[in-house]
């Protein structure tokens, strides 16, 4: 089954001249929306297709980036406990739990999970951005590797990097699924 993403591209280009925060969020939103274009119009089976030898799927990427949003905004920046489904996940039994369990979810479940995580993350990022020095705000939790705290600037840049990297993976998987290519 060949699918074609919606010909309307809902992405908004990042601003060319804006505050540092708005520029960073503009790039983050652009990459978030790019991921949604990559999965647009796919069936449940297509969301679970792989591009061998990798076992990565588009559904798994959606679930992974939902986890990334919740982890960095809620847990690292705010110091909050994990929210569901991450709080009760069997991470010891499967370190890629979010990706492997995506196969058992419908397209609607994956989209809803992603949308909820993105919304929570946006609320945190925009909530912290109220002051002129907001990007220098430090996280509640430190790096597991160095023990240093992360600035809000670092976290947003990391989210951009995470999406950019995985959007490249999504390009390859989507093309192998149905031949659709694009940005």
Tab-separated table of N, CA and C in Angstrom:
chain	number	residue	atom	x	y	z
A	1	UNK	N	0.842	-1.178	0.000
A	1	UNK	CA	0.000	0.000	0.000
A	1	UNK	C	0.884	1.236	0.000
A	2	UNK	N	0.790	2.046	-1.020
A	2	UNK	CA	1.555	3.284	-1.089
A	2	UNK	C	0.741	4.408	-0.488
A	3	UNK	N	1.368	5.180	0.361
A	3	UNK	CA	0.684	6.323	0.956
A	3	UNK	C	1.401	7.599	0.551
A	4	UNK	N	0.694	8.681	0.671
A	4	UNK	CA	1.285	9.974	0.368
A	4	UNK	C	0.967	10.904	1.520
A	5	UNK	N	1.959	11.571	2.079
A	5	UNK	CA	1.646	12.495	3.157
A	5	UNK	C	0.782	13.635	2.619
A	6	UNK	N	0.043	14.229	3.522
A	6	UNK	CA	-0.800	15.377	3.175
A	6	UNK	C	0.048	16.390	2.422
A	7	UNK	N	-0.466	16.859	1.288
A	7	UNK	CA	0.314	17.803	0.476
A	7	UNK	C	0.486	19.151	1.175
A	8	UNK	N	-0.338	19.404	2.150
A	8	UNK	CA	-0.187	20.641	2.920
A	8	UNK	C	0.883	20.425	3.992
A	9	UNK	N	1.902	21.225	3.949
A	9	UNK	CA	2.982	21.129	4.924
A	9	UNK	C	2.661	22.089	6.070
A	10	UNK	N	2.258	21.580	7.230
A	10	UNK	CA	1.846	22.447	8.335
A	10	UNK	C	3.002	23.090	9.106
A	11	UNK	N	4.215	22.737	8.741
A	11	UNK	CA	5.351	23.271	9.496
A	11	UNK	C	5.507	24.773	9.260
A	12	UNK	N	5.984	25.431	10.287
A	12	UNK	CA	6.290	26.853	10.204
A	12	UNK	C	7.804	26.979	10.308
A	13	UNK	N	8.407	27.685	9.362
A	13	UNK	CA	9.855	27.886	9.422
A	13	UNK	C	10.230	28.623	10.701
A	14	UNK	N	11.359	28.268	11.302
A	14	UNK	CA	11.820	28.998	12.482
A	14	UNK	C	12.020	30.471	12.134
A	15	UNK	N	11.831	31.349	13.109
A	15	UNK	CA	11.981	32.782	12.826
A	15	UNK	C	13.420	33.135	12.439
A	16	UNK	N	13.548	34.094	11.535
A	16	UNK	CA	14.877	34.538	11.102
A	16	UNK	C	15.467	35.598	12.019
A	17	UNK	N	14.617	36.305	12.727
A	17	UNK	CA	15.087	37.350	13.651
A	17	UNK	C	14.121	37.397	14.827
A	18	UNK	N	14.515	36.746	15.914
A	18	UNK	CA	13.681	36.701	17.114
A	18	UNK	C	14.591	36.544	18.321
A	19	UNK	N	13.991	36.501	19.499
A	19	UNK	CA	14.791	36.278	20.698
A	19	UNK	C	15.438	34.895	20.612
A	20	UNK	N	16.446	34.690	21.425
A	20	UNK	CA	17.110	33.386	21.425
A	20	UNK	C	16.117	32.282	21.764
A	21	UNK	N	15.284	32.499	22.771
A	21	UNK	CA	14.311	31.487	23.169
A	21	UNK	C	13.346	31.177	22.027
A	22	UNK	N	12.760	32.191	21.408
A	22	UNK	CA	11.796	31.966	20.331
A	22	UNK	C	12.460	31.293	19.120
A	23	UNK	N	13.713	31.612	18.864
A	23	UNK	CA	14.435	30.958	17.768
A	23	UNK	C	14.640	29.475	18.076
A	24	UNK	N	15.070	29.176	19.293
A	24	UNK	CA	15.272	27.776	19.681
A	24	UNK	C	13.957	26.998	19.634
A	25	UNK	N	12.902	27.566	20.175
A	25	UNK	CA	11.602	26.894	20.165
A	25	UNK	C	11.102	26.758	18.729
A	26	UNK	N	11.380	27.753	17.884
A	26	UNK	CA	10.996	27.659	16.471
A	26	UNK	C	11.652	26.471	15.788
A	27	UNK	N	12.939	26.259	16.039
A	27	UNK	CA	13.626	25.103	15.463
A	27	UNK	C	13.113	23.790	16.064
A	28	UNK	N	12.859	23.782	17.374
A	28	UNK	CA	12.334	22.582	18.014
A	28	UNK	C	10.969	22.222	17.424
A	29	UNK	N	10.085	23.203	17.320
A	29	UNK	CA	8.757	22.935	16.758
A	29	UNK	C	8.845	22.465	15.310
A	30	UNK	N	9.746	23.030	14.553
A	30	UNK	CA	9.922	22.615	13.159
A	30	UNK	C	10.300	21.133	13.084
A	31	UNK	N	11.209	20.714	13.932
A	31	UNK	CA	11.627	19.307	13.932
A	31	UNK	C	10.538	18.388	14.495
A	32	UNK	N	9.800	18.861	15.497
A	32	UNK	CA	8.678	18.071	16.001
A	32	UNK	C	7.662	17.847	14.881
A	33	UNK	N	7.328	18.911	14.176
A	33	UNK	CA	6.352	18.814	13.091
A	33	UNK	C	6.872	17.970	11.928
A	34	UNK	N	8.174	17.979	11.711
A	34	UNK	CA	8.764	17.130	10.671
A	34	UNK	C	8.526	15.659	11.003
A	35	UNK	N	8.709	15.277	12.254
A	35	UNK	CA	8.440	13.893	12.645
A	35	UNK	C	6.996	13.530	12.342
A	36	UNK	N	6.068	14.441	12.631
A	36	UNK	CA	4.653	14.147	12.379
A	36	UNK	C	4.376	13.989	10.882
A	37	UNK	N	5.097	14.727	10.042
A	37	UNK	CA	4.960	14.541	8.594
A	37	UNK	C	5.444	13.155	8.167
A	38	UNK	N	6.489	12.679	8.831
A	38	UNK	CA	7.065	11.380	8.469
A	38	UNK	C	6.104	10.230	8.732
A	39	UNK	N	5.203	10.392	9.697
A	39	UNK	CA	4.290	9.304	10.044
A	39	UNK	C	2.886	9.536	9.481
A	40	UNK	N	2.682	10.659	8.828
A	40	UNK	CA	1.366	11.015	8.314
A	40	UNK	C	0.851	9.986	7.309
A	41	UNK	N	-0.376	9.504	7.544
A	41	UNK	CA	-1.035	8.632	6.590
A	41	UNK	C	-0.627	7.180	6.627
A	42	UNK	N	0.194	6.786	7.556
A	42	UNK	CA	0.652	5.396	7.592
A	42	UNK	C	-0.297	4.501	8.372
A	43	UNK	N	-0.351	3.268	7.977
A	43	UNK	CA	-1.154	2.255	8.663
A	43	UNK	C	-0.381	1.757	9.892
A	44	UNK	N	-1.075	1.038	10.787
A	44	UNK	CA	-0.365	0.451	11.932
A	44	UNK	C	0.793	-0.451	11.491
A	45	UNK	N	0.587	-1.237	10.457
A	45	UNK	CA	1.654	-2.126	9.974
A	45	UNK	C	2.836	-1.324	9.443
A	46	UNK	N	2.559	-0.235	8.742
A	46	UNK	CA	3.639	0.593	8.208
A	46	UNK	C	4.408	1.292	9.328
A	47	UNK	N	3.708	1.667	10.413
A	47	UNK	CA	4.396	2.290	11.549
A	47	UNK	C	5.338	1.309	12.237
A	48	UNK	N	5.123	0.016	12.039
A	48	UNK	CA	5.963	-0.993	12.675
A	48	UNK	C	6.994	-1.596	11.729
A	49	UNK	N	7.029	-1.115	10.486
A	49	UNK	CA	8.012	-1.615	9.520
A	49	UNK	C	9.410	-1.144	9.893
A	50	UNK	N	10.391	-1.950	9.580
A	50	UNK	CA	11.785	-1.609	9.857
A	50	UNK	C	12.550	-1.428	8.547
A	51	UNK	N	13.746	-0.896	8.684
A	51	UNK	CA	14.659	-0.775	7.548
A	51	UNK	C	15.904	-1.564	7.959
A	52	UNK	N	15.925	-2.883	7.657
A	52	UNK	CA	17.017	-3.747	8.108
A	52	UNK	C	18.395	-3.198	7.727
A	53	UNK	N	19.375	-3.425	8.548
A	53	UNK	CA	19.375	-4.330	9.684
A	53	UNK	C	18.816	-3.710	10.965
A	54	UNK	N	18.425	-2.440	10.948
A	54	UNK	CA	17.897	-1.789	12.141
A	54	UNK	C	16.523	-2.345	12.500
A	55	UNK	N	16.206	-2.347	13.776
A	55	UNK	CA	14.878	-2.738	14.243
A	55	UNK	C	14.026	-1.513	14.574
A	56	UNK	N	14.548	-0.337	14.317
A	56	UNK	CA	13.849	0.913	14.600
A	56	UNK	C	12.612	1.041	13.721
A	57	UNK	N	11.504	1.507	14.307
A	57	UNK	CA	10.265	1.725	13.572
A	57	UNK	C	9.809	3.171	13.744
A	58	UNK	N	8.936	3.617	12.879
A	58	UNK	CA	8.381	4.964	13.013
A	58	UNK	C	7.494	5.063	14.251
A	59	UNK	N	6.744	4.007	14.545
A	59	UNK	CA	5.957	3.991	15.777
A	59	UNK	C	6.854	4.051	17.003
A	60	UNK	N	7.953	3.296	16.955
A	60	UNK	CA	8.919	3.333	18.055
A	60	UNK	C	9.535	4.708	18.231
A	61	UNK	N	9.814	5.384	17.117
A	61	UNK	CA	10.365	6.742	17.199
A	61	UNK	C	9.369	7.710	17.841
A	62	UNK	N	8.088	7.569	17.491
A	62	UNK	CA	7.078	8.433	18.108
A	62	UNK	C	7.057	8.223	19.625
A	63	UNK	N	7.062	6.969	20.045
A	63	UNK	CA	7.036	6.662	21.475
A	63	UNK	C	8.326	7.137	22.150
A	64	UNK	N	9.447	6.925	21.488
A	64	UNK	CA	10.728	7.352	22.055
A	64	UNK	C	10.771	8.870	22.254
A	65	UNK	N	10.314	9.605	21.266
A	65	UNK	CA	10.375	11.069	21.387
A	65	UNK	C	9.343	11.595	22.375
A	66	UNK	N	8.255	10.855	22.594
A	66	UNK	CA	7.328	11.205	23.674
A	66	UNK	C	8.044	11.059	25.021
A	67	UNK	N	8.776	9.963	25.176
A	67	UNK	CA	9.563	9.747	26.396
A	67	UNK	C	10.613	10.840	26.563
A	68	UNK	N	11.316	11.165	25.499
A	68	UNK	CA	12.358	12.198	25.547
A	68	UNK	C	11.773	13.533	26.029
A	69	UNK	N	10.623	13.910	25.477
A	69	UNK	CA	9.969	15.164	25.887
A	69	UNK	C	9.658	15.146	27.382
A	70	UNK	N	9.010	14.067	27.856
A	70	UNK	CA	8.642	13.991	29.269
A	70	UNK	C	9.856	13.928	30.178
A	71	UNK	N	10.859	13.166	29.765
A	71	UNK	CA	12.044	13.015	30.598
A	71	UNK	C	12.774	14.337	30.789
A	72	UNK	N	13.091	15.001	29.679
A	72	UNK	CA	13.894	16.214	29.788
A	72	UNK	C	13.145	17.382	30.410
A	73	UNK	N	11.872	17.528	30.089
A	73	UNK	CA	11.145	18.674	30.631
A	73	UNK	C	10.677	18.424	32.063
A	74	UNK	N	10.051	17.288	32.294
A	74	UNK	CA	9.507	17.034	33.623
A	74	UNK	C	10.520	16.535	34.626
A	75	UNK	N	11.211	15.460	34.257
A	75	UNK	CA	12.122	14.842	35.211
A	75	UNK	C	13.416	15.626	35.404
A	76	UNK	N	14.077	15.989	34.316
A	76	UNK	CA	15.377	16.657	34.442
A	76	UNK	C	15.203	18.125	34.826
A	77	UNK	N	14.424	18.875	34.054
A	77	UNK	CA	14.294	20.302	34.346
A	77	UNK	C	13.573	20.577	35.661
A	78	UNK	N	12.437	19.919	35.883
A	78	UNK	CA	11.632	20.212	37.072
A	78	UNK	C	11.923	19.312	38.260
A	79	UNK	N	12.543	18.156	38.017
A	79	UNK	CA	12.788	17.217	39.107
A	79	UNK	C	11.561	16.400	39.470
A	80	UNK	N	10.575	16.341	38.586
A	80	UNK	CA	9.335	15.609	38.845
A	80	UNK	C	9.543	14.109	38.667
A	81	UNK	N	8.647	13.358	39.259
A	81	UNK	CA	8.646	11.911	39.056
A	81	UNK	C	8.159	11.618	37.645
A	82	UNK	N	8.527	10.471	37.112
A	82	UNK	CA	8.037	10.101	35.774
A	82	UNK	C	6.514	10.001	35.764
A	83	UNK	N	5.927	10.371	34.631
A	83	UNK	CA	4.487	10.215	34.434
A	83	UNK	C	4.251	8.887	33.733
A	84	UNK	N	3.003	8.459	33.713
A	84	UNK	CA	2.665	7.234	32.988
A	84	UNK	C	2.695	7.496	31.493
A	85	UNK	N	3.076	6.547	30.690
A	85	UNK	CA	3.338	5.152	31.021
A	85	UNK	C	4.761	4.884	31.483
A	86	UNK	N	5.585	5.923	31.531
A	86	UNK	CA	7.010	5.731	31.837
A	86	UNK	C	7.234	5.293	33.280
A	87	UNK	N	6.373	5.751	34.196
A	87	UNK	CA	6.568	5.456	35.617
A	87	UNK	C	6.493	3.961	35.911
A	88	UNK	N	5.618	3.242	35.236
A	88	UNK	CA	5.449	1.819	35.526
A	88	UNK	C	6.087	0.906	34.474
A	89	UNK	N	6.872	1.486	33.577
A	89	UNK	CA	7.531	0.689	32.534
A	89	UNK	C	8.566	-0.254	33.143
A	90	UNK	N	8.744	-1.385	32.513
A	90	UNK	CA	9.732	-2.380	32.949
A	90	UNK	C	11.083	-2.071	32.288
A	91	UNK	N	11.750	-1.024	32.765
A	91	UNK	CA	13.023	-0.597	32.172
A	91	UNK	C	14.113	-1.626	32.415
A	92	UNK	N	14.051	-2.344	33.541
A	92	UNK	CA	15.063	-3.368	33.818
A	92	UNK	C	14.931	-4.548	32.859
A	93	UNK	N	13.718	-4.887	32.501
A	93	UNK	CA	13.484	-6.000	31.591
A	93	UNK	C	13.711	-5.645	30.135
A	94	UNK	N	13.552	-4.342	29.808
A	94	UNK	CA	13.684	-3.894	28.422
A	94	UNK	C	14.085	-2.424	28.420
A	95	UNK	N	15.353	-2.162	28.182
A	95	UNK	CA	15.837	-0.767	28.214
A	95	UNK	C	15.286	0.066	27.058
A	96	UNK	N	14.726	-0.589	26.052
A	96	UNK	CA	14.073	0.113	24.936
A	96	UNK	C	12.559	-0.058	25.007
A	97	UNK	N	12.025	-0.137	26.210
A	97	UNK	CA	10.619	-0.424	26.444
A	97	UNK	C	9.687	0.454	25.611
A	98	UNK	N	9.962	1.738	25.558
A	98	UNK	CA	9.063	2.636	24.826
A	98	UNK	C	8.995	2.273	23.347
A	99	UNK	N	10.109	1.826	22.788
A	99	UNK	CA	10.143	1.467	21.373
A	99	UNK	C	9.522	0.101	21.111
A	100	UNK	N	9.819	-0.869	21.958
A	100	UNK	CA	9.300	-2.214	21.708
A	100	UNK	C	7.802	-2.310	21.989
A	101	UNK	N	7.303	-1.573	22.966
A	101	UNK	CA	5.868	-1.633	23.264
A	101	UNK	C	5.037	-0.805	22.286
A	102	UNK	N	5.668	0.018	21.484
A	102	UNK	CA	4.928	0.802	20.486
A	102	UNK	C	4.225	-0.115	19.494
A	103	UNK	N	4.760	-1.295	19.268
A	103	UNK	CA	4.162	-2.236	18.309
A	103	UNK	C	2.763	-2.658	18.725
A	104	UNK	N	2.456	-2.606	20.003
A	104	UNK	CA	1.142	-3.010	20.487
A	104	UNK	C	0.136	-1.876	20.548
A	105	UNK	N	0.515	-0.702	20.056
A	105	UNK	CA	-0.367	0.470	20.146
A	105	UNK	C	-0.911	0.844	18.778
A	106	UNK	N	-2.103	1.399	18.794
A	106	UNK	CA	-2.709	1.868	17.551
A	106	UNK	C	-2.074	3.195	17.140
A	107	UNK	N	-2.314	3.573	15.906
A	107	UNK	CA	-1.833	4.872	15.416
A	107	UNK	C	-2.372	5.979	16.319
A	108	UNK	N	-3.649	5.886	16.663
A	108	UNK	CA	-4.278	6.918	17.500
A	108	UNK	C	-3.647	6.977	18.894
A	109	UNK	N	-3.341	5.815	19.464
A	109	UNK	CA	-2.691	5.788	20.781
A	109	UNK	C	-1.305	6.432	20.724
A	110	UNK	N	-0.547	6.105	19.688
A	110	UNK	CA	0.796	6.676	19.547
A	110	UNK	C	0.719	8.187	19.342
A	111	UNK	N	-0.208	8.635	18.504
A	111	UNK	CA	-0.356	10.072	18.264
A	111	UNK	C	-0.784	10.792	19.540
A	112	UNK	N	-1.728	10.204	20.280
A	112	UNK	CA	-2.203	10.835	21.520
A	112	UNK	C	-1.090	10.896	22.560
A	113	UNK	N	-0.347	9.804	22.695
A	113	UNK	CA	0.759	9.782	23.655
A	113	UNK	C	1.786	10.859	23.303
A	114	UNK	N	2.145	10.935	22.031
A	114	UNK	CA	3.110	11.932	21.599
A	114	UNK	C	2.577	13.341	21.841
A	115	UNK	N	1.327	13.597	21.470
A	115	UNK	CA	0.739	14.931	21.621
A	115	UNK	C	0.695	15.349	23.099
A	116	UNK	N	0.351	14.421	23.972
A	116	UNK	CA	0.301	14.723	25.408
A	116	UNK	C	1.692	15.056	25.941
A	117	UNK	N	2.679	14.269	25.565
A	117	UNK	CA	4.052	14.518	26.031
A	117	UNK	C	4.564	15.854	25.505
A	118	UNK	N	4.311	16.127	24.240
A	118	UNK	CA	4.742	17.389	23.637
A	118	UNK	C	4.066	18.568	24.333
A	119	UNK	N	2.798	18.437	24.637
A	119	UNK	CA	2.064	19.512	25.307
A	119	UNK	C	2.617	19.762	26.712
A	120	UNK	N	2.871	18.691	27.457
A	120	UNK	CA	3.458	18.848	28.800
A	120	UNK	C	4.821	19.522	28.714
A	121	UNK	N	5.623	19.079	27.756
A	121	UNK	CA	6.962	19.634	27.587
A	121	UNK	C	6.897	21.116	27.217
A	122	UNK	N	6.014	21.449	26.277
A	122	UNK	CA	5.850	22.851	25.889
A	122	UNK	C	5.479	23.725	27.082
A	123	UNK	N	4.570	23.230	27.911
A	123	UNK	CA	4.142	23.996	29.085
A	123	UNK	C	5.331	24.270	30.011
A	124	UNK	N	6.182	23.281	30.186
A	124	UNK	CA	7.371	23.452	31.031
A	124	UNK	C	8.338	24.446	30.391
A	125	UNK	N	8.672	24.231	29.118
A	125	UNK	CA	9.653	25.099	28.451
A	125	UNK	C	9.180	26.548	28.429
A	126	UNK	N	7.930	26.770	28.047
A	126	UNK	CA	7.401	28.135	27.993
A	126	UNK	C	7.219	28.713	29.389
A	127	UNK	N	6.881	27.886	30.344
A	127	UNK	CA	6.739	28.347	31.725
A	127	UNK	C	8.062	28.821	32.307
A	128	UNK	N	9.144	28.151	31.958
A	128	UNK	CA	10.466	28.549	32.457
A	128	UNK	C	11.024	29.760	31.725
A	129	UNK	N	10.467	30.096	30.587
A	129	UNK	CA	11.024	31.154	29.740
A	129	UNK	C	10.538	32.552	30.104
A	130	UNK	N	9.902	32.717	31.234
A	130	UNK	CA	9.304	34.002	31.585
A	130	UNK	C	10.325	35.116	31.843
A	131	UNK	N	11.470	34.791	32.356
A	131	UNK	CA	12.434	35.844	32.705
A	131	UNK	C	13.448	36.068	31.582
A	132	UNK	N	14.091	37.241	31.589
A	132	UNK	CA	15.088	37.535	30.548
A	132	UNK	C	16.303	36.601	30.581
A	133	UNK	N	16.571	36.028	31.724
A	133	UNK	CA	17.713	35.106	31.838
A	133	UNK	C	17.252	33.650	31.900
A	134	UNK	N	16.067	33.385	31.373
A	134	UNK	CA	15.458	32.061	31.475
A	134	UNK	C	16.337	30.954	30.919
A	135	UNK	N	17.010	31.205	29.824
A	135	UNK	CA	17.807	30.145	29.204
A	135	UNK	C	18.984	29.715	30.075
A	136	UNK	N	19.320	30.518	31.068
A	136	UNK	CA	20.380	30.166	32.008
A	136	UNK	C	19.845	29.396	33.217
A	137	UNK	N	18.520	29.234	33.302
A	137	UNK	CA	17.909	28.482	34.398
A	137	UNK	C	18.485	27.071	34.414
A	138	UNK	N	18.832	26.601	35.607
A	138	UNK	CA	19.444	25.277	35.725
A	138	UNK	C	18.416	24.220	36.099
A	139	UNK	N	18.676	23.011	35.655
A	139	UNK	CA	17.788	21.874	35.896
A	139	UNK	C	17.779	21.498	37.371
A	140	UNK	N	16.728	20.802	37.750
A	140	UNK	CA	16.624	20.289	39.113
A	140	UNK	C	17.505	19.055	39.291
A	141	UNK	N	17.660	18.286	38.217
A	141	UNK	CA	18.453	17.058	38.296
A	141	UNK	C	19.742	17.208	37.493
A	142	UNK	N	20.820	16.614	38.011
A	142	UNK	CA	22.107	16.702	37.317
A	142	UNK	C	22.295	15.606	36.275
A	143	UNK	N	23.322	15.789	35.491
A	143	UNK	CA	23.746	14.772	34.526
A	143	UNK	C	24.184	13.524	35.279
A	144	UNK	N	23.774	12.363	34.796
A	144	UNK	CA	24.214	11.102	35.412
A	144	UNK	C	25.702	10.885	35.191
A	145	UNK	N	26.236	11.482	34.134
A	145	UNK	CA	27.654	11.272	33.803
A	145	UNK	C	28.575	12.229	34.541
A	146	UNK	N	28.219	13.513	34.571
A	146	UNK	CA	29.148	14.506	35.118
A	146	UNK	C	28.717	15.087	36.454
A	147	UNK	N	27.446	14.935	36.805
A	147	UNK	CA	26.941	15.523	38.036
A	147	UNK	C	26.606	16.997	37.900
A	148	UNK	N	26.848	17.559	36.711
A	148	UNK	CA	26.551	18.976	36.489
A	148	UNK	C	25.070	19.160	36.155
A	149	UNK	N	24.557	20.343	36.471
A	149	UNK	CA	23.191	20.681	36.107
A	149	UNK	C	23.155	21.165	34.661
A	150	UNK	N	22.008	21.034	34.024
A	150	UNK	CA	21.816	21.461	32.640
A	150	UNK	C	21.118	22.815	32.618
A	151	UNK	N	21.525	23.688	31.706
A	151	UNK	CA	20.775	24.935	31.521
A	151	UNK	C	19.571	24.642	30.629
A	152	UNK	N	18.555	25.489	30.738
A	152	UNK	CA	17.392	25.361	29.852
A	152	UNK	C	17.849	25.443	28.398
A	153	UNK	N	18.799	26.299	28.097
A	153	UNK	CA	19.359	26.421	26.738
A	153	UNK	C	19.894	25.069	26.257
A	154	UNK	N	20.672	24.402	27.103
A	154	UNK	CA	21.258	23.109	26.752
A	154	UNK	C	20.157	22.088	26.481
A	155	UNK	N	19.140	22.053	27.332
A	155	UNK	CA	18.061	21.077	27.173
A	155	UNK	C	17.324	21.299	25.853
A	156	UNK	N	17.001	22.549	25.525
A	156	UNK	CA	16.312	22.813	24.261
A	156	UNK	C	17.190	22.420	23.078
A	157	UNK	N	18.459	22.763	23.134
A	157	UNK	CA	19.368	22.369	22.049
A	157	UNK	C	19.479	20.848	21.949
A	158	UNK	N	19.481	20.174	23.081
A	158	UNK	CA	19.538	18.714	23.060
A	158	UNK	C	18.273	18.137	22.425
A	159	UNK	N	17.124	18.698	22.747
A	159	UNK	CA	15.878	18.230	22.137
A	159	UNK	C	15.916	18.423	20.626
A	160	UNK	N	16.421	19.559	20.173
A	160	UNK	CA	16.556	19.809	18.733
A	160	UNK	C	17.463	18.756	18.107
A	161	UNK	N	18.584	18.480	18.744
A	161	UNK	CA	19.534	17.480	18.241
A	161	UNK	C	18.891	16.104	18.184
A	162	UNK	N	18.142	15.753	19.211
A	162	UNK	CA	17.485	14.443	19.266
A	162	UNK	C	16.489	14.293	18.109
A	163	UNK	N	15.679	15.314	17.894
A	163	UNK	CA	14.721	15.264	16.782
A	163	UNK	C	15.434	15.241	15.433
A	164	UNK	N	16.439	16.074	15.261
A	164	UNK	CA	17.130	16.136	13.967
A	164	UNK	C	17.735	14.775	13.622
A	165	UNK	N	18.341	14.140	14.594
A	165	UNK	CA	18.948	12.826	14.368
A	165	UNK	C	17.880	11.790	14.020
A	166	UNK	N	16.811	11.764	14.802
A	166	UNK	CA	15.777	10.765	14.561
A	166	UNK	C	14.949	11.063	13.317
A	167	UNK	N	14.839	12.320	12.924
A	167	UNK	CA	14.159	12.625	11.664
A	167	UNK	C	14.938	12.066	10.479
A	168	UNK	N	16.249	12.016	10.586
A	168	UNK	CA	17.054	11.362	9.552
A	168	UNK	C	16.746	9.876	9.476
A	169	UNK	N	16.623	9.234	10.647
A	169	UNK	CA	16.230	7.828	10.669
A	169	UNK	C	14.844	7.664	10.053
A	170	UNK	N	13.930	8.573	10.428
A	170	UNK	CA	12.548	8.496	9.935
A	170	UNK	C	12.497	8.622	8.415
A	171	UNK	N	13.362	9.475	7.841
A	171	UNK	CA	13.437	9.599	6.375
A	171	UNK	C	13.710	8.253	5.724
A	172	UNK	N	14.716	7.560	6.237
A	172	UNK	CA	15.105	6.271	5.651
A	172	UNK	C	14.016	5.215	5.835
A	173	UNK	N	13.437	5.171	7.022
A	173	UNK	CA	12.387	4.178	7.265
A	173	UNK	C	11.186	4.463	6.378
A	174	UNK	N	10.754	5.727	6.330
A	174	UNK	CA	9.575	6.063	5.528
A	174	UNK	C	9.800	5.723	4.055
A	175	UNK	N	10.955	6.043	3.528
A	175	UNK	CA	11.228	5.733	2.133
A	175	UNK	C	11.191	4.224	1.896
A	176	UNK	N	11.697	3.450	2.857
A	176	UNK	CA	11.689	1.994	2.673
A	176	UNK	C	10.267	1.431	2.803
A	177	UNK	N	9.395	2.119	3.498
A	177	UNK	CA	8.014	1.664	3.695
A	177	UNK	C	7.189	1.854	2.430
A	178	UNK	N	7.246	3.067	1.866
A	178	UNK	CA	6.347	3.351	0.739
A	178	UNK	C	6.934	4.274	-0.327
A	179	UNK	N	8.229	4.532	-0.242
A	179	UNK	CA	8.868	5.341	-1.278
A	179	UNK	C	8.732	6.828	-1.094
A	180	UNK	N	8.001	7.268	-0.072
A	180	UNK	CA	7.816	8.704	0.132
A	180	UNK	C	9.089	9.307	0.709
A	181	UNK	N	9.531	10.373	0.090
A	181	UNK	CA	10.713	11.092	0.567
A	181	UNK	C	10.336	12.550	0.802
A	182	UNK	N	11.193	13.255	1.424
A	182	UNK	CA	10.935	14.679	1.669
A	182	UNK	C	11.791	15.177	2.802
A	183	UNK	N	11.483	16.389	3.201
A	183	UNK	CA	12.240	17.022	4.273
A	183	UNK	C	11.987	16.351	5.587
